[in-house]
PDB file of C-alpha atoms in Angstrom:
ATOM      1  CA  MET A   1     104.998 116.106 128.463  1.00 36.00           C
ATOM      2  CA  ALA A   2     103.234 113.316 127.135  1.00 42.00           C
ATOM      3  CA  PRO A   3     104.399 109.840 127.788  1.00 43.00           C
ATOM      4  CA  GLY A   4     106.660 109.309 125.047  1.00 46.00           C
ATOM      5  CA  TYR A   5     109.330 106.317 124.132  1.00 45.00           C
ATOM      6  CA  GLY A   6     111.749 106.944 126.715  1.00 50.00           C
ATOM      7  CA  GLN A   7     109.197 106.768 129.561  1.00 49.00           C
ATOM      8  CA  LYS A   8     108.266 103.323 128.566  1.00 72.00           C
ATOM      9  CA  HIS A   9     104.334 104.243 129.635  1.00 81.00           C
ATOM     10  CA  CYS A  10     103.548 102.973 126.131  1.00 90.00           C
ATOM     11  CA  PRO A  11     102.545  99.279 125.467  1.00 93.00           C
ATOM     12  CA  VAL A  12     103.764  99.850 121.404  1.00 92.00           C
ATOM     13  CA  ALA A  13     107.192 101.300 122.830  1.00 92.00           C
ATOM     14  CA  ARG A  14     107.852  98.367 125.046  1.00 92.00           C
ATOM     15  CA  ALA A  15     106.813  96.031 122.695  1.00 93.00           C
ATOM     16  CA  LEU A  16     109.186  97.630 120.073  1.00 91.00           C
ATOM     17  CA  ASP A  17     112.067  97.013 122.507  1.00 90.00           C
ATOM     18  CA  ILE A  18     111.668  93.248 122.330  1.00 91.00           C
ATOM     19  CA  ILE A  19     110.829  92.829 118.797  1.00 92.00           C
ATOM     20  CA  GLY A  20     111.312  95.936 117.084  1.00 88.00           C
ATOM     21  CA  GLU A  21     114.109  94.792 114.778  1.00 88.00           C
ATOM     22  CA  LYS A  22     113.554  93.326 111.171  1.00 89.00           C
ATOM     23  CA  TRP A  23     115.346  90.035 111.271  1.00 93.00           C
ATOM     24  CA  SER A  24     114.060  89.257 114.780  1.00 94.00           C
ATOM     25  CA  LEU A  25     110.398  89.942 113.316  1.00 94.00           C
ATOM     26  CA  LEU A  26     111.579  87.812 110.378  1.00 95.00           C
ATOM     27  CA  ILE A  27     112.578  85.021 112.750  1.00 96.00           C
ATOM     28  CA  LEU A  28     109.146  85.027 114.357  1.00 96.00           C
ATOM     29  CA  ARG A  29     107.524  84.925 111.004  1.00 95.00           C
ATOM     30  CA  ASP A  30     109.059  82.031 110.328  1.00 95.00           C
ATOM     31  CA  LEU A  31     108.940  79.972 113.771  1.00 97.00           C
ATOM     32  CA  VAL A  32     105.021  80.985 113.293  1.00 95.00           C
ATOM     33  CA  ARG A  33     104.902  79.842 110.206  1.00 93.00           C
ATOM     34  CA  ASN A  34     106.950  76.477 110.297  1.00 94.00           C
ATOM     35  CA  GLY A  35     107.210  75.586 113.692  1.00 95.00           C
ATOM     36  CA  PRO A  36     110.666  74.907 115.545  1.00 96.00           C
ATOM     37  CA  GLN A  37     113.804  75.619 113.569  1.00 96.00           C
ATOM     38  CA  ARG A  38     117.222  74.785 113.385  1.00 95.00           C
ATOM     39  CA  PHE A  39     120.030  77.062 113.333  1.00 95.00           C
ATOM     40  CA  GLN A  40     120.457  75.989 109.276  1.00 94.00           C
ATOM     41  CA  GLU A  41     117.093  76.014 108.667  1.00 95.00           C
ATOM     42  CA  LEU A  42     116.135  79.846 109.929  1.00 96.00           C
ATOM     43  CA  GLU A  43     119.831  81.012 108.001  1.00 95.00           C
ATOM     44  CA  GLN A  44     118.044  79.504 104.780  1.00 94.00           C
ATOM     45  CA  ARG A  45     115.371  81.201 105.349  1.00 92.00           C
ATOM     46  CA  LEU A  46     116.478  84.177 105.561  1.00 92.00           C
ATOM     47  CA  PRO A  47     118.801  85.308 102.877  1.00 86.00           C
ATOM     48  CA  GLY A  48     121.454  87.529 103.833  1.00 89.00           C
ATOM     49  CA  VAL A  49     121.419  87.320 107.083  1.00 93.00           C
ATOM     50  CA  ALA A  50     124.964  87.478 108.941  1.00 95.00           C
ATOM     51  CA  PRO A  51     125.266  84.156 110.926  1.00 95.00           C
ATOM     52  CA  ASN A  52     126.219  86.480 113.805  1.00 96.00           C
ATOM     53  CA  THR A  53     123.693  88.634 113.523  1.00 95.00           C
ATOM     54  CA  LEU A  54     121.000  85.440 113.536  1.00 96.00           C
ATOM     55  CA  SER A  55     123.225  83.941 116.533  1.00 96.00           C
ATOM     56  CA  ALA A  56     122.898  87.487 118.498  1.00 96.00           C
ATOM     57  CA  ARG A  57     119.084  87.303 117.589  1.00 96.00           C
ATOM     58  CA  LEU A  58     118.076  84.227 118.820  1.00 97.00           C
ATOM     59  CA  LYS A  59     119.638  84.935 122.243  1.00 96.00           C
ATOM     60  CA  TRP A  60     118.508  88.524 122.547  1.00 96.00           C
ATOM     61  CA  LEU A  61     115.139  86.445 121.772  1.00 97.00           C
ATOM     62  CA  GLU A  62     115.821  84.054 123.975  1.00 97.00           C
ATOM     63  CA  ALA A  63     116.285  85.967 127.111  1.00 97.00           C
ATOM     64  CA  GLN A  64     113.298  88.325 126.206  1.00 96.00           C
ATOM     65  CA  GLY A  65     111.516  84.821 126.602  1.00 97.00           C
ATOM     66  CA  VAL A  66     109.990  84.863 123.454  1.00 97.00           C
ATOM     67  CA  ILE A  67     111.820  81.942 121.836  1.00 98.00           C
ATOM     68  CA  ALA A  68     113.532  79.000 123.645  1.00 98.00           C
ATOM     69  CA  THR A  69     115.962  76.134 122.276  1.00 96.00           C
ATOM     70  CA  ARG A  70     115.381  72.665 122.771  1.00 95.00           C
ATOM     71  CA  LEU A  71     118.161  69.694 122.503  1.00 92.00           C
ATOM     72  CA  TYR A  72     117.802  67.661 119.126  1.00 87.00           C
ATOM     73  CA  GLU A  73     120.746  65.773 118.865  1.00 86.00           C
ATOM     74  CA  ARG A  74     122.524  64.568 122.210  1.00 87.00           C
ATOM     75  CA  HIS A  75     126.058  64.077 120.047  1.00 88.00           C
ATOM     76  CA  PRO A  76     127.228  66.418 119.290  1.00 87.00           C
ATOM     77  CA  PRO A  77     124.476  68.605 120.884  1.00 86.00           C
ATOM     78  CA  ARG A  78     122.476  70.539 118.673  1.00 88.00           C
ATOM     79  CA  TYR A  79     119.821  72.763 119.493  1.00 90.00           C
ATOM     80  CA  GLU A  80     116.267  74.044 117.590  1.00 96.00           C
ATOM     81  CA  TYR A  81     114.409  76.985 118.343  1.00 97.00           C
ATOM     82  CA  LEU A  82     110.819  77.452 119.467  1.00 97.00           C
ATOM     83  CA  LEU A  83     108.454  79.935 120.388  1.00 97.00           C
ATOM     84  CA  THR A  84     107.322  80.533 124.244  1.00 97.00           C
ATOM     85  CA  GLU A  85     103.557  81.032 124.939  1.00 97.00           C
ATOM     86  CA  LYS A  86     104.643  85.177 124.721  1.00 97.00           C
ATOM     87  CA  GLY A  87     106.024  84.075 121.676  1.00 97.00           C
ATOM     88  CA  GLU A  88     102.809  82.383 119.962  1.00 96.00           C
ATOM     89  CA  ALA A  89     101.352  85.729 121.679  1.00 96.00           C
ATOM     90  CA  LEU A  90     102.901  87.703 118.814  1.00 96.00           C
ATOM     91  CA  ARG A  91     101.082  85.684 115.929  1.00 96.00           C
ATOM     92  CA  PRO A  92      98.238  88.421 115.478  1.00 96.00           C
ATOM     93  CA  VAL A  93     101.298  91.050 115.396  1.00 96.00           C
ATOM     94  CA  LEU A  94     102.467  88.973 112.268  1.00 95.00           C
ATOM     95  CA  LYS A  95      99.067  88.393 110.820  1.00 96.00           C
ATOM     96  CA  ALA A  96      98.348  92.151 110.247  1.00 96.00           C
ATOM     97  CA  LEU A  97     101.574  92.893 109.189  1.00 95.00           C
ATOM     98  CA  TYR A  98     100.987  90.191 106.729  1.00 95.00           C
ATOM     99  CA  SER A  99      97.478  91.900 105.853  1.00 96.00           C
ATOM    100  CA  TRP A 100      99.341  95.218 104.982  1.00 96.00           C
ATOM    101  CA  GLY A 101     102.130  94.014 103.343  1.00 95.00           C
ATOM    102  CA  GLU A 102     100.047  91.767 100.934  1.00 95.00           C
ATOM    103  CA  ARG A 103      97.898  95.244 100.020  1.00 95.00           C
ATOM    104  CA  HIS A 104     100.380  97.810 100.591  1.00 94.00           C
ATOM    105  CA  ALA A 105     104.011  96.930 100.204  1.00 89.00           C
TER     106      ALA A 105
ATOM    107  CA  MET B   1     114.377  76.311  98.686  1.00 36.00           C
ATOM    108  CA  ALA B   2     111.333  78.464 100.412  1.00 42.00           C
ATOM    109  CA  PRO B   3     110.827  81.879  99.579  1.00 43.00           C
ATOM    110  CA  GLY B   4     112.510  83.798 102.480  1.00 46.00           C
ATOM    111  CA  TYR B   5     113.448  87.497 102.966  1.00 45.00           C
ATOM    112  CA  GLY B   6     115.506  88.408  99.980  1.00 50.00           C
ATOM    113  CA  GLN B   7     113.033  87.108  97.446  1.00 49.00           C
ATOM    114  CA  LYS B   8     110.345  89.652  98.476  1.00 72.00           C
ATOM    115  CA  HIS B   9     107.335  86.727  98.073  1.00 81.00           C
ATOM    116  CA  CYS B  10     106.395  87.573 101.504  1.00 90.00           C
ATOM    117  CA  PRO B  11     104.082  90.145 102.308  1.00 93.00           C
ATOM    118  CA  VAL B  12     105.856  90.410 106.010  1.00 92.00           C
ATOM    119  CA  ALA B  13     109.224  90.992 104.152  1.00 92.00           C
ATOM    120  CA  ARG B  14     108.036  93.508 102.277  1.00 92.00           C
ATOM    121  CA  ALA B  15     105.818  95.124 105.015  1.00 93.00           C
ATOM    122  CA  LEU B  16     109.160  95.249 107.201  1.00 91.00           C
ATOM    123  CA  ASP B  17     111.235  96.538 104.502  1.00 90.00           C
ATOM    124  CA  ILE B  18     108.438  99.879 104.817  1.00 91.00           C
ATOM    125  CA  ILE B  19     107.774 100.074 108.541  1.00 92.00           C
ATOM    126  CA  GLY B  20     110.408  97.447 109.990  1.00 88.00           C
ATOM    127  CA  GLU B  21     112.594  99.761 112.216  1.00 88.00           C
ATOM    128  CA  LYS B  22     111.657 101.106 115.659  1.00 89.00           C
ATOM    129  CA  TRP B  23     111.197 104.804 114.938  1.00 93.00           C
ATOM    130  CA  SER B  24     109.263 104.573 111.878  1.00 95.00           C
ATOM    131  CA  LEU B  25     106.844 102.422 114.013  1.00 94.00           C
ATOM    132  CA  LEU B  26     106.997 105.170 116.769  1.00 95.00           C
ATOM    133  CA  ILE B  27     106.411 107.875 114.613  1.00 96.00           C
ATOM    134  CA  LEU B  28     103.423 106.287 112.749  1.00 96.00           C
ATOM    135  CA  ARG B  29     102.094 105.380 116.297  1.00 95.00           C
ATOM    136  CA  ASP B  30     102.117 109.128 116.911  1.00 95.00           C
ATOM    137  CA  LEU B  31     100.160 110.125 114.195  1.00 97.00           C
ATOM    138  CA  VAL B  32      97.722 107.105 114.635  1.00 95.00           C
ATOM    139  CA  ARG B  33      97.188 108.220 118.361  1.00 93.00           C
ATOM    140  CA  ASN B  34      97.150 111.881 117.880  1.00 94.00           C
ATOM    141  CA  GLY B  35      96.544 112.640 114.194  1.00 95.00           C
ATOM    142  CA  PRO B  36      98.662 115.113 111.761  1.00 96.00           C
ATOM    143  CA  GLN B  37     102.152 116.497 113.921  1.00 96.00           C
ATOM    144  CA  ARG B  38     104.861 118.959 113.438  1.00 95.00           C
ATOM    145  CA  PHE B  39     108.381 118.169 113.361  1.00 95.00           C
ATOM    146  CA  GLN B  40     108.554 119.388 117.200  1.00 94.00           C
ATOM    147  CA  GLU B  41     105.853 117.962 118.149  1.00 95.00           C
ATOM    148  CA  LEU B  42     107.016 114.438 116.833  1.00 96.00           C
ATOM    149  CA  GLU B  43     110.092 115.269 118.415  1.00 95.00           C
ATOM    150  CA  GLN B  44     108.643 116.071 122.017  1.00 94.00           C
ATOM    151  CA  ARG B  45     106.529 112.292 121.984  1.00 92.00           C
ATOM    152  CA  LEU B  46     109.663 110.666 121.033  1.00 92.00           C
ATOM    153  CA  PRO B  47     112.523 111.415 123.551  1.00 86.00           C
ATOM    154  CA  GLY B  48     115.827 109.934 122.323  1.00 89.00           C
ATOM    155  CA  VAL B  49     115.527 110.247 118.871  1.00 93.00           C
ATOM    156  CA  ALA B  50     118.073 112.695 116.967  1.00 95.00           C
ATOM    157  CA  PRO B  51     116.888 115.520 114.704  1.00 95.00           C
ATOM    158  CA  ASN B  52     118.478 113.746 111.674  1.00 96.00           C
ATOM    159  CA  THR B  53     117.148 110.515 112.298  1.00 95.00           C
ATOM    160  CA  LEU B  54     113.664 111.620 112.807  1.00 96.00           C
ATOM    161  CA  SER B  55     114.047 113.874 109.438  1.00 96.00           C
ATOM    162  CA  ALA B  56     115.390 110.935 107.467  1.00 96.00           C
ATOM    163  CA  ARG B  57     112.510 108.436 108.745  1.00 96.00           C
ATOM    164  CA  LEU B  58     110.126 110.994 107.699  1.00 97.00           C
ATOM    165  CA  LYS B  59     111.665 111.432 104.482  1.00 96.00           C
ATOM    166  CA  TRP B  60     111.551 107.652 104.044  1.00 96.00           C
ATOM    167  CA  LEU B  61     107.820 107.181 105.131  1.00 97.00           C
ATOM    168  CA  GLU B  62     106.394 110.152 102.562  1.00 97.00           C
ATOM    169  CA  ALA B  63     108.596 108.506 100.069  1.00 97.00           C
ATOM    170  CA  GLN B  64     107.056 105.014 100.671  1.00 96.00           C
ATOM    171  CA  GLY B  65     103.391 106.714 100.560  1.00 97.00           C
ATOM    172  CA  VAL B  66     103.076 105.941 104.318  1.00 97.00           C
ATOM    173  CA  ILE B  67     102.808 109.261 105.361  1.00 98.00           C
ATOM    174  CA  ALA B  68     102.234 112.917 103.565  1.00 98.00           C
ATOM    175  CA  THR B  69     102.881 116.716 104.306  1.00 96.00           C
ATOM    176  CA  ARG B  70     100.815 119.639 104.087  1.00 95.00           C
ATOM    177  CA  LEU B  71     101.802 122.778 104.939  1.00 92.00           C
ATOM    178  CA  TYR B  72     100.414 124.795 107.379  1.00 87.00           C
ATOM    179  CA  GLU B  73     102.239 128.022 107.826  1.00 86.00           C
ATOM    180  CA  ARG B  74     103.229 130.046 104.520  1.00 87.00           C
ATOM    181  CA  HIS B  75     105.483 132.311 105.806  1.00 89.00           C
ATOM    182  CA  PRO B  76     107.911 130.828 106.683  1.00 87.00           C
ATOM    183  CA  PRO B  77     106.561 127.736 105.400  1.00 86.00           C
ATOM    184  CA  ARG B  78     106.232 125.376 107.839  1.00 88.00           C
ATOM    185  CA  TYR B  79     105.091 121.497 107.193  1.00 90.00           C
ATOM    186  CA  GLU B  80     102.925 118.811 109.349  1.00 96.00           C
ATOM    187  CA  TYR B  81     102.945 114.931 108.966  1.00 97.00           C
ATOM    188  CA  LEU B  82     100.063 112.790 108.324  1.00 97.00           C
ATOM    189  CA  LEU B  83      98.733 109.203 107.143  1.00 97.00           C
ATOM    190  CA  THR B  84      97.847 108.686 104.033  1.00 97.00           C
ATOM    191  CA  GLU B  85      94.985 106.194 102.960  1.00 97.00           C
ATOM    192  CA  LYS B  86      98.209 103.068 102.905  1.00 97.00           C
ATOM    193  CA  GLY B  87      99.018 104.654 106.370  1.00 97.00           C
ATOM    194  CA  GLU B  88      96.015 104.689 108.392  1.00 96.00           C
ATOM    195  CA  ALA B  89      95.965 100.981 106.949  1.00 96.00           C
ATOM    196  CA  LEU B  90      98.765 100.124 109.363  1.00 96.00           C
ATOM    197  CA  ARG B  91      96.345 100.852 112.315  1.00 96.00           C
ATOM    198  CA  PRO B  92      95.709  96.948 112.937  1.00 96.00           C
ATOM    199  CA  VAL B  93      99.111  96.462 113.027  1.00 96.00           C
ATOM    200  CA  LEU B  94     100.206  98.605 116.029  1.00 95.00           C
ATOM    201  CA  LYS B  95      96.905  97.500 117.552  1.00 96.00           C
ATOM    202  CA  ALA B  96      98.360  94.122 117.454  1.00 96.00           C
ATOM    203  CA  LEU B  97     101.347  95.716 118.485  1.00 95.00           C
ATOM    204  CA  TYR B  98      99.806  97.578 121.582  1.00 95.00           C
ATOM    205  CA  SER B  99      97.805  94.441 123.009  1.00 96.00           C
ATOM    206  CA  TRP B 100     100.802  92.278 123.187  1.00 96.00           C
ATOM    207  CA  GLY B 101     103.216  95.075 124.523  1.00 95.00           C
ATOM    208  CA  GLU B 102     100.394  95.816 126.952  1.00 95.00           C
ATOM    209  CA  ARG B 103     100.336  91.606 127.996  1.00 96.00           C
ATOM    210  CA  HIS B 104     103.509  90.422 127.686  1.00 95.00           C
ATOM    211  CA  ALA B 105     106.297  93.642 127.185  1.00 89.00           C
TER     212      ALA B 105
END
C-alpha cells in the first residue's frame, strides 16, 4: 500500500496537520504581511472569524511552535502574536498561494 | 479598514476559498504525484477519508475548474479524475508545502 495521509510519511500531510485549515493560514498570512499583531488587530483583519475560533487557532499554532506570544503591556497583561522561525519558513507557501490566487482564483 | 478575508481582495483568501481544506489539498497532492486517478485509488491513498467526503470534495474541485473527469470505461460508465491547467498550476503550492513539511513538520 502506498504511503498515504494516515501513515504520516508524506511531508504535505504532516504540514497540513499543522496549518491545513483556512483560518490558520489566514492568520499566518497576516503575521507574514503585517508583523506582530494583537488579538484585536487579527480579529479586524479577519472579518467573519468568531473570537473563540481565532483564540483556538492561535493557541494551536502556538502549541505547534509556528507562532509565539510576547507581552506588550504589563497592567493589564496584554500579548501580541508573532511568527517563530518555523512560522517564518512558511513564507514560500503563502507566496505560492498568493501567486496562484492572483492568477486563478 | 485593511482589505481582509471577507472582502476577497486578497489572493491568498481567494485561493483558500477554493483549496483551503485538508482533504482537497491531499487530493490535489495525489493527482500531482500520481497523475489521473480513479475514485477507489484516491480512497486507498487517503486512509481515513469518508467516501461521501471524498465525493463531495471531488465535486467541489471539479466545479471550481481545478480538476476534471474523464470516462475510462463505458459499460458500466467509470470515471477518473485529473488536474486541469488551473490545477496543474498548484504544483508550486504543493512543492512549498512539501519542503516546509519535510523540514518543520
